[in-house]
Amino acid sequence: MALTDRVKHILSWYGSESPGVKANLVRLMNTGALAGTGKFVILPVDQGFEHGPARSFAPNPEGYDPDYHFQLAIDAGCNAYAAPLGFLEAGADKFAGQIPLILKVNNSDTLAKVDQPCSAITSSVKDAVRLGACAIGYTIYPGSGQRNRMYEDLRELIAEARSYGLPTVLWAYPRGAGLSKEGELAIDVGAYAAQISAQLGAHIIKIKPPKDFIEQAEAKKVFEKYNIPTKTLADRVRHCVQSAFNGKRIVIFSGGEAKGTEDVLEEVKQIAQGGGFGSIMGRNAFQRPRPEALKLLQSVVQIFKNA
């Protein structure tokens, strides 16, 4: 499809990028039910690696089959499907060209309990090219004592991906010994993660919806002095988007742990009201029976269409 004014405007924020990177950003923005709007609904299925098979797929056993997720993303009108190497390799040939793919190039598991988390690099940029992916995905843990290693590895991966015309989608999940459990979802920490991600060169930034809590004492003083609103999720989303270069980087929000349909849709409405660019929703979609998952994802699409 032709470029809409909105897609052209978003591309103007990435003026230093090559035509290849921009073309793949266009692929993401011109696919699915939200094509041309500059909004995103992405299906991520890395939970089998991250949380284990039973925790991820037992609620809907069809999810054990990699093909299921490709087809769900296609039929729901998602912009893209994101997964680790194994899941993408299992279906990339069968579903070639039917949905943009994002290869998650680093992953971790829950078998080791560590204070300073750091995901392993589990695939490569060349794997993404080989599989026809339109972007790579990578996770950082701001707050971890291993964060510098992750930032340095990311620098190399972004540079290599750019050389092949691939943008980078960055999962920014604050955690580690430097943060309290409550602080992982604090508004000041979430906004900081968005800023760090933009500074590291991410093209699309994925963060969790932040809570009305401020972790850092110095940040709390500034929030209070300048009356930065935090009471509603829409307020907090707005601040996170502002923190990513005043909204000139695409910021999308994860769906998080499984919850009821009304709660999911209310959260999405708040994200849309706050100017979030979309939702990247895994467990809340694929753990439901297929008809329910399709209905939910289509409802999410409609919320962003109407925003």
Tab-separated table of N, CA, C and O in Angstrom, residues 155-220:
chain	number	residue	atom	x	y	z
A	155	ARG	N	25.061	-2.696	21.138
A	155	ARG	CA	25.697	-1.758	20.201
A	155	ARG	C	26.187	-2.493	18.958
A	155	ARG	O	25.950	-2.060	17.823
A	156	GLU	N	26.848	-3.641	19.160
A	156	GLU	CA	27.371	-4.415	18.034
A	156	GLU	C	26.233	-4.999	17.198
A	156	GLU	O	26.293	-5.018	15.959
A	157	LEU	N	25.193	-5.489	17.859
A	157	LEU	CA	24.075	-6.093	17.133
A	157	LEU	C	23.318	-5.062	16.314
A	157	LEU	O	22.923	-5.330	15.161
A	158	ILE	N	23.089	-3.877	16.885
A	158	ILE	CA	22.390	-2.829	16.136
A	158	ILE	C	23.194	-2.435	14.911
A	158	ILE	O	22.645	-2.276	13.805
A	159	ALA	N	24.513	-2.286	15.065
A	159	ALA	CA	25.357	-1.912	13.936
A	159	ALA	C	25.308	-2.976	12.843
A	159	ALA	O	25.190	-2.658	11.644
A	160	GLU	N	25.385	-4.248	13.228
A	160	GLU	CA	25.330	-5.317	12.231
A	160	GLU	C	23.952	-5.376	11.574
A	160	GLU	O	23.847	-5.545	10.347
A	161	ALA	N	22.894	-5.252	12.378
A	161	ALA	CA	21.542	-5.288	11.814
A	161	ALA	C	21.345	-4.149	10.818
A	161	ALA	O	20.767	-4.345	9.737
A	162	ARG	N	21.808	-2.969	11.161
A	162	ARG	CA	21.689	-1.828	10.238
A	162	ARG	C	22.394	-2.121	8.912
A	162	ARG	O	21.920	-1.711	7.850
A	163	SER	N	23.524	-2.824	8.971
A	163	SER	CA	24.271	-3.112	7.740
A	163	SER	C	23.471	-4.008	6.804
A	163	SER	O	23.729	-4.037	5.592
A	164	TYR	N	22.501	-4.741	7.342
A	164	TYR	CA	21.617	-5.582	6.532
A	164	TYR	C	20.245	-4.931	6.316
A	164	TYR	O	19.336	-5.564	5.776
A	165	GLY	N	20.087	-3.706	6.774
A	165	GLY	CA	18.810	-3.020	6.598
A	165	GLY	C	17.744	-3.415	7.583
A	165	GLY	O	16.555	-3.243	7.315
A	166	LEU	N	18.145	-3.941	8.757
A	166	LEU	CA	17.164	-4.390	9.749
A	166	LEU	C	17.108	-3.429	10.929
A	166	LEU	O	18.144	-3.107	11.523
A	167	PRO	N	15.937	-2.977	11.311
A	167	PRO	CA	15.790	-2.202	12.547
A	167	PRO	C	15.823	-3.119	13.773
A	167	PRO	O	15.762	-4.346	13.653
A	168	THR	N	15.894	-2.500	14.940
A	168	THR	CA	15.958	-3.232	16.203
A	168	THR	C	14.772	-2.862	17.095
A	168	THR	O	14.476	-1.683	17.297
A	169	VAL	N	14.116	-3.893	17.613
A	169	VAL	CA	13.061	-3.732	18.607
A	169	VAL	C	13.665	-4.096	19.954
A	169	VAL	O	14.194	-5.196	20.125
A	170	LEU	N	13.615	-3.176	20.908
A	170	LEU	CA	14.303	-3.376	22.190
A	170	LEU	C	13.294	-3.595	23.311
A	170	LEU	O	12.460	-2.738	23.593
A	171	TRP	N	13.374	-4.787	23.944
A	171	TRP	CA	12.624	-5.079	25.162
A	171	TRP	C	13.411	-4.441	26.312
A	171	TRP	O	14.544	-4.860	26.599
A	172	ALA	N	12.873	-3.450	27.002
A	172	ALA	CA	13.574	-2.785	28.100
A	172	ALA	C	12.838	-3.083	29.400
A	172	ALA	O	11.810	-2.468	29.699
A	173	TYR	N	13.372	-4.053	30.151
A	173	TYR	CA	12.726	-4.542	31.360
A	173	TYR	C	13.627	-4.300	32.574
A	173	TYR	O	14.500	-5.120	32.878
A	174	PRO	N	13.432	-3.195	33.278
A	174	PRO	CA	14.261	-2.933	34.450
A	174	PRO	C	14.116	-4.023	35.506
A	174	PRO	O	12.998	-4.392	35.883
A	175	ARG	N	15.245	-4.553	35.949
A	175	ARG	CA	15.268	-5.532	37.042
A	175	ARG	C	16.711	-5.762	37.455
A	175	ARG	O	17.636	-5.402	36.743
A	176	GLY	N	16.878	-6.382	38.609
A	176	GLY	CA	18.218	-6.648	39.107
A	176	GLY	C	18.383	-6.131	40.517
A	176	GLY	O	17.472	-5.518	41.099
A	177	ALA	N	19.571	-6.347	41.082
A	177	ALA	CA	19.825	-5.990	42.476
A	177	ALA	C	19.736	-4.493	42.729
A	177	ALA	O	19.564	-4.069	43.873
A	178	GLY	N	19.817	-3.684	41.675
A	178	GLY	CA	19.748	-2.240	41.844
A	178	GLY	C	18.344	-1.707	42.057
A	178	GLY	O	18.172	-0.516	42.346
A	179	LEU	N	17.336	-2.569	41.922
A	179	LEU	CA	15.954	-2.118	42.015
A	179	LEU	C	15.154	-2.972	42.989
A	179	LEU	O	15.390	-4.171	43.104
A	180	SER	N	14.182	-2.360	43.659
A	180	SER	CA	13.225	-3.140	44.436
A	180	SER	C	12.264	-3.825	43.469
A	180	SER	O	12.170	-3.468	42.293
A	181	LYS	N	11.523	-4.815	43.961
A	181	LYS	CA	10.551	-5.497	43.109
A	181	LYS	C	9.498	-4.512	42.619
A	181	LYS	O	9.118	-4.525	41.440
A	182	GLU	N	9.029	-3.659	43.514
A	182	GLU	CA	8.040	-2.654	43.134
A	182	GLU	C	8.641	-1.658	42.142
A	182	GLU	O	7.971	-1.171	41.232
A	183	GLY	N	9.943	-1.386	42.317
A	183	GLY	CA	10.621	-0.421	41.459
A	183	GLY	C	10.752	-0.858	40.018
A	183	GLY	O	10.941	-0.017	39.125
A	184	GLU	N	10.644	-2.161	39.755
A	184	GLU	CA	10.749	-2.639	38.368
A	184	GLU	C	9.659	-2.041	37.487
A	184	GLU	O	9.845	-1.907	36.275
A	185	LEU	N	8.524	-1.699	38.101
A	185	LEU	CA	7.407	-1.133	37.341
A	185	LEU	C	7.150	0.328	37.688
A	185	LEU	O	6.109	0.886	37.328
A	186	ALA	N	8.085	0.979	38.371
A	186	ALA	CA	7.912	2.376	38.768
A	186	ALA	C	7.908	3.286	37.546
A	186	ALA	O	8.592	3.027	36.554
A	187	ILE	N	7.158	4.368	37.616
A	187	ILE	CA	7.058	5.280	36.483
A	187	ILE	C	8.398	5.932	36.153
A	187	ILE	O	8.756	6.067	34.977
A	188	ASP	N	9.163	6.328	37.165
A	188	ASP	CA	10.451	6.957	36.875
A	188	ASP	C	11.417	5.967	36.232
A	188	ASP	O	12.188	6.318	35.326
A	189	VAL	N	11.351	4.707	36.654
A	189	VAL	CA	12.240	3.676	36.119
A	189	VAL	C	11.826	3.300	34.699
A	189	VAL	O	12.661	3.131	33.806
A	190	GLY	N	10.517	3.160	34.461
A	190	GLY	CA	10.036	2.842	33.122
A	190	GLY	C	10.386	3.913	32.110
A	190	GLY	O	10.818	3.625	30.985
A	191	ALA	N	10.201	5.178	32.508
A	191	ALA	CA	10.547	6.281	31.614
A	191	ALA	C	12.059	6.324	31.362
A	191	ALA	O	12.511	6.618	30.242
A	192	TYR	N	12.836	6.025	32.393
A	192	TYR	CA	14.297	5.983	32.260
A	192	TYR	C	14.686	4.871	31.281
A	192	TYR	O	15.558	5.050	30.416
A	193	ALA	N	14.030	3.726	31.381
A	193	ALA	CA	14.310	2.621	30.463
A	193	ALA	C	14.004	3.013	29.021
A	193	ALA	O	14.733	2.646	28.091
A	194	ALA	N	12.923	3.767	28.818
A	194	ALA	CA	12.588	4.235	27.474
A	194	ALA	C	13.655	5.189	26.950
A	194	ALA	O	14.053	5.127	25.778
A	195	GLN	N	14.132	6.078	27.808
A	195	GLN	CA	15.189	7.007	27.406
A	195	GLN	C	16.485	6.277	27.065
A	195	GLN	O	17.119	6.539	26.029
A	196	ILE	N	16.873	5.333	27.929
A	196	ILE	CA	18.093	4.554	27.670
A	196	ILE	C	17.967	3.829	26.326
A	196	ILE	O	18.906	3.823	25.521
A	197	SER	N	16.812	3.237	26.073
A	197	SER	CA	16.602	2.485	24.838
A	197	SER	C	16.751	3.373	23.609
A	197	SER	O	17.391	2.988	22.609
A	198	ALA	N	16.168	4.555	23.672
A	198	ALA	CA	16.287	5.488	22.552
A	198	ALA	C	17.739	5.918	22.362
A	198	ALA	O	18.233	6.001	21.228
A	199	GLN	N	18.431	6.164	23.455
A	199	GLN	CA	19.838	6.585	23.365
A	199	GLN	C	20.724	5.473	22.816
A	199	GLN	O	21.738	5.737	22.159
A	200	LEU	N	20.345	4.226	23.057
A	200	LEU	CA	21.122	3.093	22.550
A	200	LEU	C	20.885	2.826	21.067
A	200	LEU	O	21.575	2.006	20.465
A	201	GLY	N	19.902	3.494	20.477
A	201	GLY	CA	19.667	3.349	19.052
A	201	GLY	C	18.510	2.454	18.670
A	201	GLY	O	18.369	2.089	17.490
A	202	ALA	N	17.663	2.089	19.626
A	202	ALA	CA	16.510	1.249	19.305
A	202	ALA	C	15.548	1.999	18.394
A	202	ALA	O	15.316	3.197	18.561
A	203	HIS	N	14.977	1.290	17.454
A	203	HIS	CA	13.992	1.883	16.559
A	203	HIS	C	12.581	1.769	17.130
A	203	HIS	O	11.757	2.659	16.949
A	204	ILE	N	12.308	0.656	17.793
A	204	ILE	CA	11.032	0.435	18.464
A	204	ILE	C	11.349	-0.021	19.880
A	204	ILE	O	12.206	-0.887	20.091
A	205	ILE	N	10.672	0.558	20.864
A	205	ILE	CA	10.965	0.315	22.276
A	205	ILE	C	9.756	-0.347	22.924
A	205	ILE	O	8.627	0.144	22.809
A	206	LYS	N	10.007	-1.462	23.593
A	206	LYS	CA	8.945	-2.180	24.293
A	206	LYS	C	9.195	-2.093	25.792
A	206	LYS	O	10.243	-2.511	26.283
A	207	ILE	N	8.250	-1.532	26.541
A	207	ILE	CA	8.352	-1.471	27.990
A	207	ILE	C	7.044	-1.969	28.601
A	207	ILE	O	6.040	-2.148	27.906
A	208	LYS	N	7.069	-2.186	29.899
A	208	LYS	CA	5.865	-2.614	30.603
A	208	LYS	C	5.056	-1.393	31.037
A	208	LYS	O	5.625	-0.342	31.328
A	209	PRO	N	3.730	-1.511	31.111
A	209	PRO	CA	2.918	-0.394	31.617
A	209	PRO	C	3.333	-0.061	33.052
A	209	PRO	O	3.301	-0.931	33.926
A	210	PRO	N	3.751	1.176	33.313
A	210	PRO	CA	4.276	1.507	34.639
A	210	PRO	C	3.182	1.752	35.676
A	210	PRO	O	2.062	2.129	35.344
A	211	LYS	N	3.556	1.535	36.927
A	211	LYS	CA	2.648	1.761	38.052
A	211	LYS	C	2.862	3.166	38.621
A	211	LYS	O	3.865	3.829	38.355
A	212	ASP	N	1.915	3.599	39.449
A	212	ASP	CA	2.006	4.913	40.092
A	212	ASP	C	2.893	4.805	41.332
A	212	ASP	O	2.418	4.825	42.469
A	213	PHE	N	4.171	4.675	41.079
A	213	PHE	CA	5.171	4.533	42.142
A	213	PHE	C	6.472	5.107	41.616
A	213	PHE	O	6.792	4.952	40.435
A	214	ILE	N	7.216	5.794	42.479
A	214	ILE	CA	8.509	6.366	42.096
A	214	ILE	C	9.584	5.715	42.938
A	214	ILE	O	9.543	5.756	44.168
A	215	GLU	N	10.554	5.092	42.284
A	215	GLU	CA	11.602	4.330	42.944
A	215	GLU	C	12.745	5.198	43.461
A	215	GLU	O	13.207	5.035	44.577
A	216	GLN	N	13.203	6.126	42.640
A	216	GLN	CA	14.419	6.876	42.956
A	216	GLN	C	14.079	8.152	43.733
A	216	GLN	O	13.241	8.944	43.303
A	217	ALA	N	14.761	8.343	44.850
A	217	ALA	CA	14.486	9.516	45.688
A	217	ALA	C	14.723	10.812	44.925
A	217	ALA	O	13.930	11.765	45.039
A	218	GLU	N	15.797	10.876	44.142
A	218	GLU	CA	16.091	12.103	43.399
A	218	GLU	C	15.046	12.355	42.314
A	218	GLU	O	14.681	13.509	42.048
A	219	ALA	N	14.576	11.292	41.702
A	219	ALA	CA	13.526	11.454	40.694
A	219	ALA	C	12.230	11.933	41.340
A	219	ALA	O	11.508	12.762	40.773
A	220	LYS	N	11.932	11.418	42.524
A	220	LYS	CA	10.698	11.805	43.225
A	220	LYS	C	10.653	13.316	43.449
A	220	LYS	O	9.604	13.947	43.278
